[in-house]
Every structure is written in C-alpha cells, then in structure tokens.
CSV table of C-alpha atoms in Angstrom, one decimal:
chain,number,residue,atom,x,y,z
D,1,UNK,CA,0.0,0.0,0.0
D,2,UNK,CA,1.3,3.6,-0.7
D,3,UNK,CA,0.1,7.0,0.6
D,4,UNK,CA,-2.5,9.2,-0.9
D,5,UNK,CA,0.2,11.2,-2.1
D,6,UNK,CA,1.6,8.8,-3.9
D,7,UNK,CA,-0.9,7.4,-5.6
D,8,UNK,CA,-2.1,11.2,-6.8
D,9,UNK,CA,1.6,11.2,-8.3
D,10,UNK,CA,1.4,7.7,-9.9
D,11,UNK,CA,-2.0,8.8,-11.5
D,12,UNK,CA,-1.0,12.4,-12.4
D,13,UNK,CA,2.4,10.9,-14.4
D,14,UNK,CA,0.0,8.3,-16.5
D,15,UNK,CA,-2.7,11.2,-17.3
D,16,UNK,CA,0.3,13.1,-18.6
D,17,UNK,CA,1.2,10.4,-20.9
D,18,UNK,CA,-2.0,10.1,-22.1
D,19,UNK,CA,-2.4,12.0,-25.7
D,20,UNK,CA,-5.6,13.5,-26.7
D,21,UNK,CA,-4.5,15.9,-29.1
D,22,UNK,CA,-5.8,14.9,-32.3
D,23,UNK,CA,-8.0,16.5,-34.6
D,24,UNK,CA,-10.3,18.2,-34.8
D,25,UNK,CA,-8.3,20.8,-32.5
D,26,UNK,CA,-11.6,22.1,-31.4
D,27,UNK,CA,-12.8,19.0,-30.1
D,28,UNK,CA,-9.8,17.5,-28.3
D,29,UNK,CA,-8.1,20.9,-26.9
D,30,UNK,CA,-11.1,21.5,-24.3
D,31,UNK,CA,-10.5,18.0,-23.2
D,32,UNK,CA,-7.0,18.6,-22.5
D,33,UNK,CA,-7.4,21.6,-21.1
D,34,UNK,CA,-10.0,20.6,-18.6
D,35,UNK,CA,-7.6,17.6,-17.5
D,36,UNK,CA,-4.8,19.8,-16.7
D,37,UNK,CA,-6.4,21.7,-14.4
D,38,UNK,CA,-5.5,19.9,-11.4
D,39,UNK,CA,-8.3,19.1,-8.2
D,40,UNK,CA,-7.3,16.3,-5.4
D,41,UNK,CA,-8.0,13.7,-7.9
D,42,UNK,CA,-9.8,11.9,-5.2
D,43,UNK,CA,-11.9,9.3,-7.3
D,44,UNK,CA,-9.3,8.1,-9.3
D,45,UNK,CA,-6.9,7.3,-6.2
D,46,UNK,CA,-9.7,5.3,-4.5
D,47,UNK,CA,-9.5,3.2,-7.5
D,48,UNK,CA,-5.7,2.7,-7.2
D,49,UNK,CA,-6.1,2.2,-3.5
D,50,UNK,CA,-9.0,-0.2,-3.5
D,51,UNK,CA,-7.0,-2.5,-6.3
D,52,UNK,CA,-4.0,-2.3,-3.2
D,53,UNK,CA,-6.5,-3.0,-0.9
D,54,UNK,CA,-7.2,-6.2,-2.5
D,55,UNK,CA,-3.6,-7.2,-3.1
D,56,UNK,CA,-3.5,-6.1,-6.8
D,57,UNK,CA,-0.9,-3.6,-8.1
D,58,UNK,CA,-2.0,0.1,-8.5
D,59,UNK,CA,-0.6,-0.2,-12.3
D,60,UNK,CA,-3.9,-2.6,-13.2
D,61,UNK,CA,-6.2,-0.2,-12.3
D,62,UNK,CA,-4.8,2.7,-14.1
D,63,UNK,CA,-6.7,3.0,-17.3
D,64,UNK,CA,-10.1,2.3,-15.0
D,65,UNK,CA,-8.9,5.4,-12.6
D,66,UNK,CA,-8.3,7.8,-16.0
D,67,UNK,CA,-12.1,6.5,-16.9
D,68,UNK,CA,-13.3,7.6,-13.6
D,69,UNK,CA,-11.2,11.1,-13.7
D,70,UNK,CA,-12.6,11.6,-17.8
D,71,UNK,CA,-16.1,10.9,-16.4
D,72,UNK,CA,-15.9,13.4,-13.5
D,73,UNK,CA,-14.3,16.3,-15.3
D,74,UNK,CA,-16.7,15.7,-18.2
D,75,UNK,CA,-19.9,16.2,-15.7
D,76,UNK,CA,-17.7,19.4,-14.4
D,77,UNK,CA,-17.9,20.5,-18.0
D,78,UNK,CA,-21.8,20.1,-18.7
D,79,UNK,CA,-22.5,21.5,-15.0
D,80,UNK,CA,-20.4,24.5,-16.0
D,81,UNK,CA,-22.6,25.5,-18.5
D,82,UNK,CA,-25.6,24.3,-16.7
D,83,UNK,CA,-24.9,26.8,-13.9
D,84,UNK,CA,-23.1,29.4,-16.4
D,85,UNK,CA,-20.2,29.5,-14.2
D,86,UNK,CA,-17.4,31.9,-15.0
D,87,UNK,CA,-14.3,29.9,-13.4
D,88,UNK,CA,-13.4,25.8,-12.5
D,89,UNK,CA,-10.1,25.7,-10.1
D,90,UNK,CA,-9.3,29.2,-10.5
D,91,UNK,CA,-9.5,28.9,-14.2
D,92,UNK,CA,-11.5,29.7,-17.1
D,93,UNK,CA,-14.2,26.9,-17.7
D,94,UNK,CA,-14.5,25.2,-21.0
D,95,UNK,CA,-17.4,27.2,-22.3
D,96,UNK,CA,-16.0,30.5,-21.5
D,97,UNK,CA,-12.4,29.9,-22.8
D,98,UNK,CA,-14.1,28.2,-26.2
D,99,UNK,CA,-18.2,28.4,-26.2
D,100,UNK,CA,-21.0,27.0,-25.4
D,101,UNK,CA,-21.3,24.2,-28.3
D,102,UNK,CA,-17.5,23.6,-27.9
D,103,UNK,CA,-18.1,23.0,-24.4
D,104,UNK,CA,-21.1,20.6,-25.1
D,105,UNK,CA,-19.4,18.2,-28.1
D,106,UNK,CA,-16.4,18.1,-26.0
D,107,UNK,CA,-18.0,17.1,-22.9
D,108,UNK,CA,-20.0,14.2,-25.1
D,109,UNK,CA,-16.5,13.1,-26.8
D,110,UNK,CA,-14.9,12.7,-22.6
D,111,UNK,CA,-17.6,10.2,-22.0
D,112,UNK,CA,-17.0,8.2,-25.0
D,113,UNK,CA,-13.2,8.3,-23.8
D,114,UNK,CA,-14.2,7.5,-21.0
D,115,UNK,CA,-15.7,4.4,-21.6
D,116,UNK,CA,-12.9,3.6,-24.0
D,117,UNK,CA,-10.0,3.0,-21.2
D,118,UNK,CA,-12.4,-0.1,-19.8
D,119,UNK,CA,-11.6,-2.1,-23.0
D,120,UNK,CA,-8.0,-2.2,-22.4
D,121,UNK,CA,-9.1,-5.2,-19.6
D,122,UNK,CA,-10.2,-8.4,-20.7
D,123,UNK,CA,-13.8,-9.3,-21.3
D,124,UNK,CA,-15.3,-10.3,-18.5
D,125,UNK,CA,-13.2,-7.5,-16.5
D,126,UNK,CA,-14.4,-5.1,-18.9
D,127,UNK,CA,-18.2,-6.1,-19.2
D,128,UNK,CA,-18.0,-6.0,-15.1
D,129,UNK,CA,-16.5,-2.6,-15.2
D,130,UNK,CA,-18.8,-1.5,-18.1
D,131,UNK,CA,-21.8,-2.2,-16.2
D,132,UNK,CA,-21.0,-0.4,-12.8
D,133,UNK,CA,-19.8,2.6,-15.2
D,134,UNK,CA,-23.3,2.6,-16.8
D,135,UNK,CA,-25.5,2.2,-14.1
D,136,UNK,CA,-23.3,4.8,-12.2
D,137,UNK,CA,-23.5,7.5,-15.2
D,138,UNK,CA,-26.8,7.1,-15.3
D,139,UNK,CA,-27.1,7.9,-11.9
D,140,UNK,CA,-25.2,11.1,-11.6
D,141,UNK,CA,-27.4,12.7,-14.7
D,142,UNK,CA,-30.6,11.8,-12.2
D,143,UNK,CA,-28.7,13.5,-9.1
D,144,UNK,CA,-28.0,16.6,-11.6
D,145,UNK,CA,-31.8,16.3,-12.3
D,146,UNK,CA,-33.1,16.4,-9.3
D,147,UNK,CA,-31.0,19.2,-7.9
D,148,UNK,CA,-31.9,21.4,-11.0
D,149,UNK,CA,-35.4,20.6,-10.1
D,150,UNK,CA,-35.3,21.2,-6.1
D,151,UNK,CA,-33.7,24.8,-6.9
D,152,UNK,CA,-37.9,26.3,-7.4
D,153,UNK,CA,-39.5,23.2,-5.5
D,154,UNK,CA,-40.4,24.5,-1.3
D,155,UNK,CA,-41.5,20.8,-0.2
D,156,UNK,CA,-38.1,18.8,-0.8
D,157,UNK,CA,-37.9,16.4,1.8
D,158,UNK,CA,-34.8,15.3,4.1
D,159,UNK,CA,-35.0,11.5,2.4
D,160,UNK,CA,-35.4,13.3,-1.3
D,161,UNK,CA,-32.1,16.0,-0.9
D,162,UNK,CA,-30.1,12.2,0.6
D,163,UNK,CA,-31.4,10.5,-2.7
D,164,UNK,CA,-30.0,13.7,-4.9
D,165,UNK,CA,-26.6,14.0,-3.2
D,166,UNK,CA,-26.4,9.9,-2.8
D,167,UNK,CA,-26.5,10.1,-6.9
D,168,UNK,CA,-25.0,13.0,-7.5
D,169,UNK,CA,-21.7,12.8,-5.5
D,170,UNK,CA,-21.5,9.3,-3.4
D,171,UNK,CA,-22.4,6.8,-6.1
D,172,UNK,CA,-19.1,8.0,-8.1
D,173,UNK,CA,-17.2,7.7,-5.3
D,174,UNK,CA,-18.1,4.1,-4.5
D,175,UNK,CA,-18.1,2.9,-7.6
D,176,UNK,CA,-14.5,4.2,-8.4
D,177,UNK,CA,-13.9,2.1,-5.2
D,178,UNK,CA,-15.9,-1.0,-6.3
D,179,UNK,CA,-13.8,-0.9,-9.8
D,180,UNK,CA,-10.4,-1.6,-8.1
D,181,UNK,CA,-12.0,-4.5,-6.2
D,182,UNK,CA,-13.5,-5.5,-9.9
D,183,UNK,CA,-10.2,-5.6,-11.5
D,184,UNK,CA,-8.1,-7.0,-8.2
D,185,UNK,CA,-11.2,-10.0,-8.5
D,186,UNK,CA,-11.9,-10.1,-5.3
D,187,UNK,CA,-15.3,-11.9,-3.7
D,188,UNK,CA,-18.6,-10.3,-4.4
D,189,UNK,CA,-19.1,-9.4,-0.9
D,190,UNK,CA,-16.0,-7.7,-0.6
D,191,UNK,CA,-16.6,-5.4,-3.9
D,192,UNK,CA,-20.2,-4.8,-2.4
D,193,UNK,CA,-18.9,-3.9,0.9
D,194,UNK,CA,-16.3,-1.7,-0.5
D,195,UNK,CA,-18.7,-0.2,-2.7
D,196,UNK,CA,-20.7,0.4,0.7
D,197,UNK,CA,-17.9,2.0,2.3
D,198,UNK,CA,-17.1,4.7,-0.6
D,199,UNK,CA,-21.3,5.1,-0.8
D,200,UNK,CA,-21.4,6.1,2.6
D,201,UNK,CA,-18.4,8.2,3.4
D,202,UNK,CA,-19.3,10.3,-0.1
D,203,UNK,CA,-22.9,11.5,1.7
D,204,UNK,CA,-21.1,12.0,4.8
D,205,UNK,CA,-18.4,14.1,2.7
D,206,UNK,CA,-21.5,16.2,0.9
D,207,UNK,CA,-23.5,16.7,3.8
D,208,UNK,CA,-19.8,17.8,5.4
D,209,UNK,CA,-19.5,20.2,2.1
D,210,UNK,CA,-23.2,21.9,2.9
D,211,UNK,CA,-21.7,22.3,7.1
D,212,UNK,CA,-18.8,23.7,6.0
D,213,UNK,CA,-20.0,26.2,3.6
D,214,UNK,CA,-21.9,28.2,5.9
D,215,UNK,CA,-19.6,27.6,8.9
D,216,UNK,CA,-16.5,26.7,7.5
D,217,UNK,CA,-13.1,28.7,7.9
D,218,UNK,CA,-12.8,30.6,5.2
D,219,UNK,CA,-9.1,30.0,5.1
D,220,UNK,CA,-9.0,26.5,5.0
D,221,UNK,CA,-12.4,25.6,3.1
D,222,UNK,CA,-11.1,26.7,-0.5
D,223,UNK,CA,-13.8,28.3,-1.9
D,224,UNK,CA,-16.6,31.3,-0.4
D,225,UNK,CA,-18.1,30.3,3.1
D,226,UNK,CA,-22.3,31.1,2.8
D,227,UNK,CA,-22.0,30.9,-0.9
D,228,UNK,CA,-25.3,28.0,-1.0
D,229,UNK,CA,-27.0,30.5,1.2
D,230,UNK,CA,-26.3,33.7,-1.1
D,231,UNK,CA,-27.5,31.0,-3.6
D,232,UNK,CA,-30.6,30.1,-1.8
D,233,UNK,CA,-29.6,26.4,-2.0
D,234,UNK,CA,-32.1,24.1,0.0
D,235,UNK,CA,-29.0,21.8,1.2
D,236,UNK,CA,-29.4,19.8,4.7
D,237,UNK,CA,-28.9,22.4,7.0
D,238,UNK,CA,-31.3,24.4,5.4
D,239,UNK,CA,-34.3,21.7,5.4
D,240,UNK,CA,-33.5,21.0,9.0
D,241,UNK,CA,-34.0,24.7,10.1
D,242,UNK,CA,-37.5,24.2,8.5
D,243,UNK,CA,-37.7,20.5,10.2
D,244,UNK,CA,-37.1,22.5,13.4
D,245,UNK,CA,-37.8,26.1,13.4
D,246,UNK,CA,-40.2,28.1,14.9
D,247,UNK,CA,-43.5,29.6,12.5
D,248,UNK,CA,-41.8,32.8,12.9
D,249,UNK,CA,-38.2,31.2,12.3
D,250,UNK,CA,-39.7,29.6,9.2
D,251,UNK,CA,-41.7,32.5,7.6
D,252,UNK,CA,-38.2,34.4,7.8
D,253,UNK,CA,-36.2,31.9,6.8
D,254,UNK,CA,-38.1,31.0,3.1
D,255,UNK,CA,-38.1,35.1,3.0
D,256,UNK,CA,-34.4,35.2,2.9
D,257,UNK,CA,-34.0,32.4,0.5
D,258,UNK,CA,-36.2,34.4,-1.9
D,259,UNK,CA,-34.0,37.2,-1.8
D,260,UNK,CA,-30.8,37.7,-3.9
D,261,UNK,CA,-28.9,40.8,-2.4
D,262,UNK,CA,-25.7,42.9,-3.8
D,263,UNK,CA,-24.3,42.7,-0.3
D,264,UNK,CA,-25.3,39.2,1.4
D,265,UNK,CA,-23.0,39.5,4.6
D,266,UNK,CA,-26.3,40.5,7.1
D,267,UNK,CA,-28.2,37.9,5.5
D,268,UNK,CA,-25.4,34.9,5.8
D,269,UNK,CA,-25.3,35.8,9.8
D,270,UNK,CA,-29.0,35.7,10.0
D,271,UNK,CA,-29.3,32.6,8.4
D,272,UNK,CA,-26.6,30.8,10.2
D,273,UNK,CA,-28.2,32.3,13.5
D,274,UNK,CA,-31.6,30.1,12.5
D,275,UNK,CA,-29.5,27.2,11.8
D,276,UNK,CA,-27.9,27.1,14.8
D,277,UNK,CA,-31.3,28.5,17.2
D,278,UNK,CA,-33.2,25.8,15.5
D,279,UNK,CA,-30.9,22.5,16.2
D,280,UNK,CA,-30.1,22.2,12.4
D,281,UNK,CA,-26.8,22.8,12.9
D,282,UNK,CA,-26.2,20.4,15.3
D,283,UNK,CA,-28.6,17.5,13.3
D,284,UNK,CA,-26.2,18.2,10.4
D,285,UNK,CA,-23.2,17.4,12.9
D,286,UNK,CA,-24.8,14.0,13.7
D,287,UNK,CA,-25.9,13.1,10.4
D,288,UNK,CA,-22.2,13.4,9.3
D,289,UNK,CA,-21.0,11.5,11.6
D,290,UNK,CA,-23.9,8.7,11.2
D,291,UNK,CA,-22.7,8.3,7.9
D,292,UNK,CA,-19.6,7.9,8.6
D,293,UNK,CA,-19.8,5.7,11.2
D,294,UNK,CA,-22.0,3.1,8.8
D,295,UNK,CA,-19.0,3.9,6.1
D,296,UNK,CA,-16.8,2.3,9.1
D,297,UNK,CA,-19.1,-0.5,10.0
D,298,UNK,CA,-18.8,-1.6,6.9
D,299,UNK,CA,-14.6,-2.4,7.7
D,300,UNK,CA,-15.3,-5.1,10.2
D,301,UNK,CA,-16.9,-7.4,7.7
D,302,UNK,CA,-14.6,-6.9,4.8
D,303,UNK,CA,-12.5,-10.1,4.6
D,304,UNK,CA,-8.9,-8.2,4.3
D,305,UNK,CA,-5.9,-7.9,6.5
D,306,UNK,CA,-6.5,-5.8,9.8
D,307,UNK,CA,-4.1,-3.5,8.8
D,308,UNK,CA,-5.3,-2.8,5.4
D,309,UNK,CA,-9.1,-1.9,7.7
D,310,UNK,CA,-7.1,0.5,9.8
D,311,UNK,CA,-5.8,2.3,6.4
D,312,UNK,CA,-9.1,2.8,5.0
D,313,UNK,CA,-10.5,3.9,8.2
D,314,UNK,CA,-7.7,6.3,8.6
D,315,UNK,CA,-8.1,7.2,4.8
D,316,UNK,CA,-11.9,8.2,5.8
D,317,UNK,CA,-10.7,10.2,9.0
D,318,UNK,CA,-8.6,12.1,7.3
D,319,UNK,CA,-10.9,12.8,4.3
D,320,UNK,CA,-13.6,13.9,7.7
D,321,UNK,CA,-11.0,15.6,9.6
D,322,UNK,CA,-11.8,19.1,7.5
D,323,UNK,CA,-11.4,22.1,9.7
D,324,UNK,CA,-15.0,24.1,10.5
C-alpha cells in the first residue's frame, strides 16, 4: 500500500502520458485543457487504492482510474454550463475559454473516452467494469436532475435531498472504489462492501460540504463560506432549520431564501443564526458522523488484513478531519 500522495503522483504521471491531441483541434483541446487543471484527484486514487487494498498492483487499475477522472471532469464540463459559471479551479471553464457548443461536443466526446479506457481489460473485466460505469452514469445525470429541479420546489424532503446528493456525488465515489475491487477479483461481498464503504463516506463528505460552507473557515475551506445561502440552496442544514424552526423562524427563513442581495453579509449571519437557534446545525453534525460511522461499519466485515481496515479507516478520517 502507498500513501495518498503517492498514488495522486502515480496517477498524475499516467494522465500526462495520455495523448488526446488529435483533430479536430476544437474537439480534443477542451479535453486537454479541462484535465490539466489539477483538483485532489480523489476518485481516481480510490480506485488505485482499493486495487491495493485487494492485493493487486495500482498499475492494473490505471486505465479504469483515467475513466473515472474523464467521467468526472466531463460532468464538471456540462454542470459548467448548466450553472453558467465563470471559473473551475481558479481557471476559465471550457465554455467560456471556447463556447457553449465547444463545451457541449467536448463534454459528449470525454464520455466516449471515457468508456474507451475499460476495453484495455479483458472481457469479463471489462463487461463487469462497463456495467458499474453505466449504471453509475446514469445515476449522476438523475442526481444533476433532481438538484436542478429542487432549486424552485419548497416541499423537498430530508429523504429526497439524501437521494439527490447519494446520486449526484457518493455513487461516483463508491463505484470508483468498487472498480479496483472488480479488476483486483476479489469476492462479491468484498466489492459490495467496498462499494458500501465509498457510498457512505461520499454522503457523509456532501452533507460535510453543505456544514462547512456556511460555517467553514474561510481559510482552509477553499472556496466562499455562505455561498449556498447567497444562492438560496435548500442543502441539509437548510431543510433542518425548516424541520425544526419556529413559524416565525420559518416564515423568515423562506423570506431570505427568496432574496438575492448585492451585499449578502447580514443575510449569511441571520441565516446561520436560524441554523444554529433551531438545532439544524447540530442534526447536520450528527448526520455526518452517522454516515460515517455506517461507512466504518462496513470495515469489520470486509475479509482483508486488519491492517489494510485501519488504512481505510484512517483514509476516511482524514478525508472527515476538514477544519469548521
């Protein structure tokens, strides 16, 4: 087993030597460009890792990790435009730097790549891999759905925003897991239990990413602290407040996330003054640490080495251990 470090650098050197410079220039650029960007790479380790895990070298599950990392960037590309964001990692995003159209075709060519890195394994390997991909795919586009839809929707429920983010950010994660255990063949309980453990610590890790953007330190968060509630994003902490609040807590509450202000600063500390007055702060606390605890659970029944349990488990503590 290596460190997470090391296994970014392993997968950083292959996706360096991968060339996707062809023509049309227009179509493959974007692609690169998007790639380079940089990000923790954090799915496509887990897939090194979890081949490790299972006693298979990292190098096997190297063209499987680059389909994971294609995937991800190419949602990152679509959501771009979906949102109209101006910037991804500090940088131009693909539809501003090119356009719109560019940024569409060359999205739709990354998941074609994508798919094209599972048939350097043999058949069954790849049909195994092929499947999880698809069904996973499939998934996130319903998780994008549904948090398009719950952006003008008042009556989401707790168990329909777990569903969204489940699909939208955990599934990837697991599955990128579950593909090491695929190509390291290892028993069916142990990829389903793997896949269980990457499920579960990806909620925990969004419903973190909701906590720590309204009471995260804005110097080690990375990005704007309050920017869902400048947004008027209905994330966990925010359908808790209404779980919990007083009528007059509530009726102020939905008034502020109808609002979209120049200066946001009064309404961020009123907001985050109902979430913590109404308990939903603290029921976000314990959901994150519920889900991470069934992430953990799921270590004493994989048949592996004890010390290869302690790895993932510190892996997962380390990935929790975020600064608020």
């Amino acid at each position: 087993m290596q460190s997470v470090s090391a296994y970014q650098s392993f997968f950083v050197t292959y996706l360096k030597n991968q060339v996707i410079q062809k023509e049309p220039q227009n179509l493959y650029e974007p692609i690169q460009y998007i790639l380079s960007l940089g990000g923790k790479r954090m799915r496509p380790v887990l897939t090194l890792m979890s081949a490790e895990i299972f006693d298979t070298n990292y190098q096997k599950a190297l063209p499987a990790a680059m389909a994971v990392e294609v995937f991800h960037n190419f949602s990152l590309v679509h959501d771009d435009i979906m949102d109209a964001a101006p910037l991804r990692r500090g940088h131009e995003t693909v539809h501003e730097k090119w356009d719109t159209n560019t940024g569409i075709l060359s999205g739709d060519a990354m998941l074609i790549l994508a798919y094209q890195y599972f048939e350097k394994y043999e058949p069954k390997t790849f049909r195994k891999l092929a499947k999880l991909f698809s069904k996973t795919a499939l998934e996130v586009c319903e998780g994008q759905q549904w948090d398009v839809d719950f952006e003008t929707r008042i009556d989401v429920t707790i168990p329909e925003y777990l569903k969204m983010i489940e699909f939208k950010t955990a599934v990837l994660v697991a599955a990128a897991m579950k593909m090491g255990a695929i190509i390291a063949k290892t028993s069916k309980s142990n990829a389903k239990l793997i896949y269980d453990f990457g499920l579960n610590l990806g909620i925990a890790f969004q419903l973190q990413d909701d906590f720590l953007d309204a009471f995260g330190d804005p110097a080690t968060f990375g990005k704007q602290v309050g920017g869902d509630i400048i947004e008027n994003k209905k994330t966990f902490l925010f359908l808790k407040a209404m779980e919990f609040s007083t009528a007059t807590q509530k009726s102020r509450l939905l008034h502020l996330f109808s609002e979209h202000l120049e200066n946001s600063e009064a309404k961020i500390e009123e907001v985050k003054q109902i979430f913590n007055e109404s308990g939903a702060s603290l029921a976000t606390q314990e959901a994150i640490k519920e889900y991470t605890h069934q992430a953990f659970d799921t270590l004493d029944k994989m048949n592996i080495d004890a010390d290869k349990k302690a790895l993932l488990r510190a892996f997962g503590e380390n990935l929790m251990g975020r600064k608020v």
